[in-house]
Short mmCIF file of C-alpha atoms and ligand atoms in Angstrom, two decimals:
data_model
loop_
_atom_site.label_atom_id
_atom_site.label_comp_id
_atom_site.label_asym_id
_atom_site.label_seq_id
_atom_site.Cartn_x
_atom_site.Cartn_y
_atom_site.Cartn_z
CA MET A 20 -217.43 -79.37 -118.54
CA SER A 21 -216.22 -77.58 -121.46
CA THR A 22 -212.54 -77.22 -121.00
CA GLN A 23 -210.63 -77.88 -123.94
CA ARG A 24 -207.32 -79.37 -122.67
CA LEU A 25 -203.76 -79.13 -124.75
CA PHE A 26 -202.53 -82.37 -123.19
CA ASP A 27 -203.61 -84.89 -121.09
CA ARG A 28 -200.29 -85.77 -119.81
CA ILE A 29 -196.61 -84.43 -120.28
CA ASP A 30 -194.10 -86.58 -122.04
CA SER A 31 -191.54 -83.63 -122.14
CA VAL A 32 -190.78 -79.72 -121.82
CA ARG A 33 -188.07 -78.95 -124.05
CA LEU A 34 -186.02 -75.67 -124.15
CA GLN A 35 -183.52 -75.07 -126.95
CA GLN A 36 -181.15 -72.22 -127.16
CA VAL A 37 -183.59 -70.02 -125.20
CA THR A 38 -182.66 -66.25 -124.73
CA LYS A 39 -184.16 -63.37 -123.22
CA LYS A 40 -182.85 -60.07 -123.23
CA TYR A 41 -183.40 -56.72 -121.30
CA ASP A 42 -181.60 -54.18 -123.24
CA GLU A 43 -177.99 -55.52 -123.41
CA LEU A 44 -178.37 -57.53 -120.33
CA PHE A 45 -178.83 -61.16 -120.67
CA ALA A 46 -182.04 -62.34 -118.07
CA VAL A 47 -181.53 -65.94 -119.75
CA GLU A 48 -178.63 -67.07 -122.23
CA GLN A 49 -179.09 -69.63 -124.57
CA LEU A 50 -180.83 -72.02 -122.30
CA ASP A 51 -181.26 -75.59 -122.87
CA LEU A 52 -183.37 -77.48 -120.41
CA ASP A 53 -185.34 -80.82 -120.69
CA LEU A 54 -188.15 -81.87 -118.20
CA GLN A 55 -189.19 -85.15 -118.33
CA GLY A 56 -193.05 -86.00 -117.89
CA GLY A 57 -193.83 -87.04 -114.41
CA GLU A 58 -190.65 -85.71 -112.84
CA LEU A 59 -189.92 -82.48 -110.10
CA LEU A 60 -187.22 -80.83 -111.45
CA ILE A 61 -185.76 -77.80 -109.00
CA LEU A 62 -184.01 -74.58 -110.56
CA ILE A 63 -181.72 -73.23 -108.06
CA GLY A 64 -179.33 -70.35 -108.19
CA PRO A 65 -178.49 -66.89 -106.80
CA SER A 66 -180.86 -64.00 -107.02
CA GLY A 67 -181.17 -62.89 -110.70
CA SER A 68 -179.58 -65.71 -112.23
CA GLY A 69 -182.73 -66.21 -114.65
CA LYS A 70 -185.11 -68.77 -112.90
CA THR A 71 -188.17 -66.62 -112.79
CA THR A 72 -187.59 -65.26 -116.17
CA THR A 73 -187.13 -69.35 -117.37
CA LEU A 74 -190.56 -70.29 -115.68
CA ARG A 75 -192.51 -67.49 -117.35
CA MET A 76 -191.43 -68.11 -120.66
CA ILE A 77 -192.97 -71.84 -120.46
CA ASN A 78 -196.38 -70.34 -119.71
CA ARG A 79 -195.69 -67.14 -122.12
CA LEU A 80 -196.36 -64.59 -119.50
CA ILE A 81 -192.57 -63.48 -121.00
CA GLU A 82 -191.69 -64.18 -124.75
CA PRO A 83 -188.50 -65.23 -125.50
CA ASP A 84 -186.03 -63.24 -127.86
CA ASP A 85 -184.79 -66.35 -129.30
CA GLY A 86 -184.89 -70.29 -128.96
CA VAL A 87 -187.76 -72.69 -128.88
CA ILE A 88 -189.89 -73.94 -126.40
CA THR A 89 -191.78 -77.28 -126.92
CA ILE A 90 -194.26 -79.09 -124.90
CA ASN A 91 -194.64 -82.50 -125.96
CA ASP A 92 -193.01 -81.69 -128.94
CA HIS A 93 -195.43 -78.69 -130.05
CA ASP A 94 -193.84 -75.29 -130.29
CA ILE A 95 -195.92 -73.44 -127.56
CA MET A 96 -195.98 -70.38 -129.97
CA GLU A 97 -198.62 -72.26 -131.77
CA PHE A 98 -200.99 -72.43 -128.60
CA ASP A 99 -203.19 -69.39 -127.79
CA PRO A 100 -201.60 -67.99 -124.46
CA VAL A 101 -204.62 -67.67 -122.52
CA ARG A 102 -205.26 -71.18 -123.53
CA LEU A 103 -201.72 -72.43 -122.77
CA ARG A 104 -201.83 -70.85 -119.11
CA ARG A 105 -205.18 -72.78 -118.31
CA ASN A 106 -203.31 -75.93 -119.27
CA ILE A 107 -200.37 -75.01 -116.92
CA GLY A 108 -200.75 -74.69 -112.99
CA TYR A 109 -198.80 -71.38 -111.63
CA VAL A 110 -197.84 -70.98 -108.03
CA ILE A 111 -196.04 -68.17 -106.89
CA GLN A 112 -194.81 -66.70 -103.68
CA ASP A 113 -197.43 -63.56 -103.35
CA ILE A 114 -200.23 -65.74 -104.38
CA GLY A 115 -202.45 -62.77 -105.20
CA LEU A 116 -205.77 -64.27 -104.09
CA PHE A 117 -208.25 -61.75 -105.12
CA PRO A 118 -209.36 -60.27 -101.70
CA HIS A 119 -213.21 -59.41 -102.46
CA MET A 120 -213.64 -62.85 -103.36
CA THR A 121 -214.44 -65.78 -101.20
CA ILE A 122 -211.97 -68.85 -101.00
CA LYS A 123 -214.47 -70.58 -103.26
CA GLU A 124 -214.67 -67.89 -105.58
CA ASN A 125 -211.28 -67.73 -105.95
CA ILE A 126 -210.22 -71.34 -106.62
CA GLY A 127 -213.40 -71.38 -108.81
CA LEU A 128 -212.73 -68.57 -110.96
CA VAL A 129 -211.13 -70.40 -113.90
CA PRO A 130 -213.65 -73.03 -113.87
CA ARG A 131 -216.19 -70.45 -114.30
CA LEU A 132 -214.72 -68.77 -116.87
CA GLU A 133 -214.55 -72.02 -118.84
CA GLY A 134 -218.13 -72.32 -118.23
CA TRP A 135 -218.62 -75.07 -115.39
CA SER A 136 -221.73 -75.59 -113.76
CA ASP A 137 -222.41 -74.14 -109.97
CA GLN A 138 -222.45 -78.05 -109.21
CA GLU A 139 -219.32 -78.89 -110.76
CA ILE A 140 -217.31 -75.78 -109.36
CA SER A 141 -218.65 -76.52 -105.95
CA ASP A 142 -217.58 -80.11 -106.05
CA ARG A 143 -214.04 -79.51 -107.54
CA VAL A 144 -213.44 -76.80 -104.87
CA LYS A 145 -214.44 -79.14 -102.02
CA HIS A 146 -212.03 -81.80 -103.40
CA LEU A 147 -209.31 -79.42 -103.97
CA LEU A 148 -209.66 -77.79 -100.15
CA ASP A 149 -209.72 -81.30 -98.89
CA PHE A 150 -206.68 -82.23 -100.85
CA VAL A 151 -204.67 -79.43 -99.28
CA SER A 152 -205.81 -79.83 -95.72
CA LEU A 153 -208.16 -77.21 -95.61
CA PRO A 154 -211.75 -78.65 -94.48
CA PRO A 155 -214.37 -76.92 -96.91
CA GLU A 156 -216.98 -76.41 -94.83
CA SER A 157 -214.98 -74.05 -92.66
CA PHE A 158 -212.94 -72.43 -95.37
CA MET A 159 -215.14 -72.10 -98.63
CA ASP A 160 -216.74 -68.83 -97.60
CA ARG A 161 -213.91 -67.17 -95.86
CA TYR A 162 -212.16 -64.24 -97.61
CA PRO A 163 -208.50 -64.38 -97.80
CA GLY A 164 -207.84 -61.85 -95.40
CA GLN A 165 -209.10 -64.41 -92.52
CA LEU A 166 -206.57 -66.74 -93.59
CA SER A 167 -203.05 -67.07 -92.20
CA GLY A 168 -200.19 -66.73 -94.80
CA GLY A 169 -199.61 -70.72 -94.94
CA GLN A 170 -203.37 -71.43 -95.55
CA GLN A 171 -203.65 -68.46 -98.37
CA GLN A 172 -200.32 -70.72 -99.95
CA ARG A 173 -202.84 -73.52 -99.73
CA VAL A 174 -205.39 -71.76 -101.42
CA GLY A 175 -202.94 -71.01 -103.86
CA LEU A 176 -201.81 -74.71 -104.80
CA ALA A 177 -205.67 -75.56 -104.86
CA ARG A 178 -206.42 -72.89 -107.31
CA ALA A 179 -203.35 -73.70 -109.64
CA LEU A 180 -204.77 -77.27 -109.49
CA ALA A 181 -208.46 -75.92 -110.40
CA MET A 182 -208.43 -77.08 -114.18
CA ASP A 183 -206.18 -80.13 -113.53
CA PRO A 184 -203.18 -79.24 -115.40
CA PRO A 185 -200.63 -81.93 -116.33
CA LEU A 186 -197.75 -79.39 -115.82
CA LEU A 187 -196.72 -76.98 -112.61
CA LEU A 188 -194.76 -74.17 -112.33
CA MET A 189 -194.05 -73.30 -108.94
CA ASP A 190 -191.90 -69.86 -108.01
CA GLU A 191 -190.54 -70.19 -104.65
CA PRO A 192 -194.00 -71.11 -103.28
CA PHE A 193 -192.87 -71.50 -99.47
CA GLY A 194 -190.29 -68.65 -99.84
CA ALA A 195 -192.00 -66.27 -97.58
CA LEU A 196 -193.04 -68.47 -94.71
CA ASP A 197 -191.04 -69.05 -91.49
CA PRO A 198 -188.86 -72.23 -91.30
CA ILE A 199 -190.95 -74.26 -89.17
CA LEU A 200 -193.74 -73.77 -91.23
CA ARG A 201 -192.13 -73.91 -94.40
CA LYS A 202 -190.94 -77.36 -93.32
CA GLN A 203 -194.43 -78.43 -92.58
CA LEU A 204 -195.86 -77.22 -95.94
CA GLN A 205 -192.74 -79.04 -97.54
CA ASP A 206 -193.60 -82.14 -95.84
CA GLU A 207 -197.10 -82.01 -96.92
CA PHE A 208 -196.04 -80.96 -100.73
CA ASN A 209 -194.00 -84.24 -100.91
CA VAL A 210 -196.92 -86.49 -99.86
CA ILE A 211 -199.47 -84.71 -102.20
CA LYS A 212 -196.80 -84.55 -105.15
CA GLN A 213 -196.91 -88.16 -105.45
CA GLU A 214 -200.79 -88.20 -105.50
CA ILE A 215 -200.89 -85.85 -108.03
CA GLY A 216 -198.12 -87.32 -110.12
CA ARG A 217 -197.92 -84.48 -112.31
CA THR A 218 -194.76 -82.57 -114.33
CA ILE A 219 -193.38 -79.89 -112.12
CA LEU A 220 -190.74 -77.19 -112.42
CA PHE A 221 -189.77 -75.63 -109.04
CA VAL A 222 -187.78 -72.40 -108.30
CA THR A 223 -186.29 -72.15 -105.14
CA HIS A 224 -183.00 -70.50 -103.64
CA ASP A 225 -183.01 -73.21 -100.45
CA ILE A 226 -180.64 -75.88 -101.05
CA ASP A 227 -182.35 -78.05 -98.30
CA GLU A 228 -185.87 -77.70 -100.00
CA ALA A 229 -184.03 -78.46 -103.48
CA PHE A 230 -182.50 -81.90 -102.15
CA LYS A 231 -186.04 -82.47 -100.08
CA LEU A 232 -188.41 -82.26 -103.09
CA GLY A 233 -186.19 -82.44 -106.23
CA ASP A 234 -185.71 -85.55 -108.52
CA ARG A 235 -183.17 -83.57 -110.47
CA ILE A 236 -181.71 -79.90 -109.77
CA GLY A 237 -180.68 -77.70 -112.22
CA ILE A 238 -178.22 -74.84 -110.97
CA MET A 239 -178.59 -71.24 -112.92
CA SER A 240 -176.22 -68.67 -112.72
CA ASP A 241 -175.71 -65.39 -114.76
CA ALA A 242 -178.32 -66.42 -117.23
CA ARG A 243 -177.18 -69.62 -117.64
CA LEU A 244 -177.81 -73.34 -116.82
CA ILE A 245 -174.36 -74.56 -115.14
CA GLN A 246 -175.38 -77.90 -114.42
CA ILE A 247 -178.22 -80.21 -114.26
CA GLY A 248 -178.62 -83.59 -112.35
CA THR A 249 -179.51 -85.80 -109.50
CA PRO A 250 -178.56 -84.52 -105.86
CA GLU A 251 -175.99 -87.56 -105.90
CA GLU A 252 -174.41 -86.36 -109.25
CA LEU A 253 -174.23 -82.77 -108.14
CA ILE A 254 -172.49 -84.00 -104.87
CA LEU A 255 -170.06 -86.26 -106.45
CA HIS A 256 -169.14 -84.67 -109.56
CA PRO A 257 -169.84 -80.66 -109.02
CA GLU A 258 -168.72 -78.95 -112.57
CA ASN A 259 -167.33 -76.12 -110.89
CA GLU A 260 -166.83 -74.22 -107.56
CA LEU A 261 -170.13 -72.25 -107.63
CA VAL A 262 -171.96 -76.13 -107.84
CA SER A 263 -169.71 -77.50 -104.91
CA ASP A 264 -170.53 -74.21 -102.94
CA ILE A 265 -174.15 -74.46 -103.37
CA VAL A 266 -174.09 -78.57 -102.74
CA ASP A 267 -171.71 -78.31 -100.12
CA ALA A 268 -174.03 -76.46 -97.81
CA LYS A 269 -175.33 -79.59 -97.21
CA ARG A 270 -172.36 -81.42 -96.37
CA LYS A 271 -170.73 -79.40 -93.78
CA PHE A 272 -171.98 -81.05 -90.95
CA LYS A 273 -169.74 -84.46 -91.48
CA HIS A 274 -168.89 -85.51 -87.62
CA ILE A 275 -172.17 -86.38 -85.96
CA ASP A 276 -170.26 -86.93 -82.53
CA THR A 277 -169.40 -83.30 -82.11
CA LEU A 278 -172.68 -82.18 -83.15
CA ARG A 279 -175.19 -80.86 -80.16
CA VAL A 280 -178.64 -80.53 -80.31
CA LYS A 281 -178.53 -76.76 -80.35
CA ASP A 282 -176.52 -76.91 -83.89
CA MET A 283 -179.69 -78.58 -85.72
CA MET A 284 -182.45 -77.20 -84.04
CA SER A 285 -185.04 -74.49 -85.38
CA PRO A 286 -185.77 -71.82 -82.85
CA ILE A 287 -189.07 -71.20 -81.82
CA THR A 288 -190.82 -68.09 -80.14
CA ASP A 289 -193.67 -67.63 -77.77
CA LYS A 290 -196.09 -67.95 -80.62
CA TYR A 291 -195.78 -71.74 -80.83
CA LEU A 292 -196.60 -72.18 -76.96
CA PHE A 293 -200.35 -73.04 -76.22
CA ASP A 294 -202.15 -73.95 -72.95
CA ALA A 295 -203.15 -77.45 -72.95
CA GLY A 296 -206.96 -76.28 -71.93
CA MET A 297 -207.43 -74.37 -74.82
CA THR A 298 -210.10 -76.08 -77.24
CA ALA A 299 -209.01 -76.91 -80.60
CA HIS A 300 -211.22 -74.26 -82.25
CA GLU A 301 -209.69 -71.43 -80.24
CA ALA A 302 -206.20 -72.82 -81.15
CA VAL A 303 -207.13 -73.00 -84.84
CA ASN A 304 -208.49 -69.11 -84.39
CA ARG A 305 -205.09 -68.45 -82.95
CA MET A 306 -202.89 -70.05 -85.45
CA THR A 307 -204.77 -68.41 -88.09
CA GLN A 308 -203.69 -65.21 -86.56
CA THR A 309 -200.50 -65.84 -85.78
CA ASN A 310 -199.55 -67.64 -89.22
CA VAL A 311 -198.41 -71.08 -87.40
CA GLU A 312 -199.35 -74.55 -87.87
CA LEU A 313 -198.26 -76.12 -85.10
CA ALA A 314 -198.80 -75.89 -81.44
CA ILE A 315 -196.38 -76.79 -78.51
CA VAL A 316 -198.68 -77.73 -75.63
CA LEU A 317 -197.94 -76.71 -71.55
CA ASP A 318 -199.76 -78.18 -68.94
CA GLY A 319 -197.33 -77.44 -66.13
CA SER A 320 -195.87 -80.70 -65.75
CA ASP A 321 -192.72 -82.01 -67.19
CA LEU A 322 -194.19 -84.13 -70.18
CA VAL A 323 -193.80 -81.90 -73.70
CA ARG A 324 -196.53 -82.35 -76.09
CA TYR A 325 -197.17 -81.14 -79.29
CA VAL A 326 -200.29 -80.88 -82.28
CA GLU A 327 -200.48 -79.81 -85.72
CA MET A 328 -203.16 -77.73 -87.04
CA ALA A 329 -203.91 -80.34 -89.59
CA ASP A 330 -204.94 -82.35 -86.52
CA LEU A 331 -206.78 -79.64 -85.27
CA VAL A 332 -209.05 -78.68 -87.96
CA GLN A 333 -210.31 -82.41 -88.18
CA GLN A 334 -212.14 -82.08 -84.74
CA LYS A 335 -215.72 -81.77 -85.04
CA HIS A 336 -216.52 -81.26 -81.50
CA ASP A 337 -216.50 -77.61 -79.67
CA ASP A 338 -215.41 -79.14 -76.49
CA VAL A 339 -212.03 -81.00 -77.49
CA THR A 340 -208.99 -79.50 -75.96
CA LEU A 341 -205.34 -79.66 -76.79
CA TRP A 342 -204.79 -81.85 -73.71
CA ASP A 343 -207.15 -84.50 -75.54
CA ILE A 344 -205.09 -84.53 -78.65
CA ALA A 345 -201.90 -83.49 -78.31
CA ARG A 346 -199.09 -86.39 -78.58
CA PRO A 347 -196.12 -86.68 -75.91
CA THR A 348 -192.92 -86.17 -77.39
CA PRO A 349 -189.11 -86.09 -76.05
CA GLY A 350 -187.75 -83.01 -74.56
CA PHE A 351 -184.09 -82.27 -75.17
CA SER A 352 -181.45 -80.15 -73.82
CA SER A 353 -179.74 -77.95 -76.17
CA ASN A 354 -176.30 -79.38 -75.03
CA ASP A 355 -177.47 -83.10 -75.69
CA HIS A 356 -175.59 -85.07 -78.37
CA ILE A 357 -177.19 -85.28 -81.70
CA ALA A 358 -176.74 -89.14 -81.48
CA SER A 359 -178.45 -89.48 -78.34
CA ALA A 360 -181.45 -86.92 -79.42
CA LEU A 361 -181.79 -89.20 -82.61
CA GLY A 362 -181.82 -92.36 -80.32
CA LYS A 363 -184.43 -91.17 -78.29
CA LEU A 364 -186.59 -90.05 -81.00
CA LYS A 365 -186.36 -93.38 -82.58
CA ASP A 366 -187.40 -95.15 -79.28
CA MET A 367 -190.36 -93.16 -79.04
CA GLY A 368 -191.11 -93.46 -82.67
CA GLU A 369 -191.45 -89.64 -82.98
CA SER A 370 -190.36 -87.50 -85.79
CA LEU A 371 -190.07 -84.28 -83.65
CA GLY A 372 -188.77 -83.34 -80.45
CA VAL A 373 -188.75 -80.25 -78.45
CA VAL A 374 -185.69 -78.30 -76.93
CA MET A 375 -186.27 -76.90 -73.75
CA GLU A 376 -184.08 -74.36 -71.50
CA ALA A 377 -184.89 -73.71 -68.08
CA ASP A 378 -188.12 -75.43 -68.36
CA ARG A 379 -189.13 -73.38 -71.52
CA PRO A 380 -189.40 -74.91 -74.92
CA VAL A 381 -186.89 -72.65 -77.34
CA GLY A 382 -186.58 -74.91 -80.17
CA LEU A 383 -188.13 -77.97 -82.44
CA PHE A 384 -185.72 -80.79 -83.56
CA PHE A 385 -186.89 -82.39 -86.66
CA LEU A 386 -185.68 -85.99 -87.38
CA ASP A 387 -185.34 -85.40 -91.16
CA ASN A 388 -183.91 -82.23 -90.88
CA VAL A 389 -181.12 -83.82 -89.29
CA LEU A 390 -180.70 -86.73 -91.33
CA LEU A 391 -181.10 -84.49 -94.62
CA LYS A 392 -177.95 -82.52 -93.26
CA LEU A 393 -176.01 -85.57 -92.18
CA ILE A 394 -176.24 -87.77 -95.78
P1 ADP T 419 -184.53 -64.92 -110.44
O1 ADP T 419 -185.69 -65.41 -110.58
O2 ADP T 419 -183.25 -66.11 -110.67
O3 ADP T 419 -184.09 -64.14 -109.11
P2 ADP T 419 -185.10 -63.27 -112.78
O4 ADP T 419 -185.44 -64.27 -113.82
O5 ADP T 419 -186.16 -62.64 -111.97
O6 ADP T 419 -184.07 -63.96 -111.78
O7 ADP T 419 -184.23 -61.90 -113.28
C1 ADP T 419 -182.89 -62.33 -114.12
C2 ADP T 419 -182.62 -60.90 -114.72
O8 ADP T 419 -183.12 -60.30 -115.55
C3 ADP T 419 -181.99 -60.08 -113.51
O9 ADP T 419 -180.89 -59.33 -113.53
C4 ADP T 419 -183.07 -59.00 -113.36
O10 ADP T 419 -183.01 -57.57 -112.93
C5 ADP T 419 -183.64 -59.05 -115.26
N1 ADP T 419 -184.94 -58.64 -115.25
C6 ADP T 419 -186.10 -59.62 -115.19
N2 ADP T 419 -187.36 -59.11 -115.28
C7 ADP T 419 -187.08 -57.66 -116.11
C8 ADP T 419 -187.60 -56.62 -116.50
N3 ADP T 419 -188.79 -56.81 -116.79
N4 ADP T 419 -187.03 -55.55 -117.16
C9 ADP T 419 -185.44 -55.62 -116.99
N5 ADP T 419 -184.67 -56.45 -116.32
C10 ADP T 419 -185.22 -57.45 -115.78
MG1 MG T 420 -187.25 -65.15 -109.16
#
């Protein structure tokens, strides 16, 4: 493989007094930011506060008017911009896969431009698809239009990782997904984040996402970085009202004994409900069309079961039904106390319960969503 790597690992990414103006308006103003090798740093702040501009200056899609950006103490202006971008993974909300190229061609695009052989590209694409939980044999030759939003988002991540970049920039990658699917992809990303062990700068406007994924969190407002620190530091020592407003959203649920399941459930619509007799294969097709990755399985009895798409796509035999693989889980009523619901989940060793009203599932109750809100 002929790829020229600018850096094998990241020790630091440093922005010093970086400014970007559009006419008289500051998009980013005198920004100092230090990203340490191996960390996942979140940038969070209101819309228009300069997050995207900051990210795009690091891969030189935008040139700053003033200030210096270094990677491992090298000024990035000394690198060829195209070469720089091939060494930095970039994942955005609307990932812009090329519609007339297969998934394999999309992921393999830059490796091909870099002169890799067909075999090398095939191997790499298979590895990456496995990594993002899309079995290569069923996804490589599909076109983007044949994938759900969540699956396309996974392909976007795989494509960003194609050249094995030591630095990843992610701009609200899960922002367009519905809350349940977003949670599933965040969970998955939290796992693969450990495996890839890369330095990541991640933009979001969702404080729960920030606390869930970030090692440190930087808060931006009006083109400036207001405060940066670990979640604990921001909660315990907010520098001003804006910071406490943003982090306090997490702390509004203080009195666990007054809370009911309905206060913390994620509502679901009928698109999450699946018949127990459906085959795994049929269910995956339906999920792809409706952009869900979790099935609540109804079988006419009182038990509630669920299964995730990641388990379904692994099934090799055509006749496996949802009934065969779905896991039983507690059913709650929306008026149940949180403490009792948590107790039931713990007893069953489950991380998710289904909220029922008049024998119909109406919501999901995720253990870690609740714990995250209570700390
Ligand atoms: P965020 O990602 O935090 O929502 P952006 O970095 O996209 O914010 O934008 C910061 C500010 O710069 C906003 O006021 C935006 O309107 C302005 N801005 C961004 N790009 C341009 C552009 N190409 N031309 C003019 N103004 C821009
Ligand atoms: Mg933005």
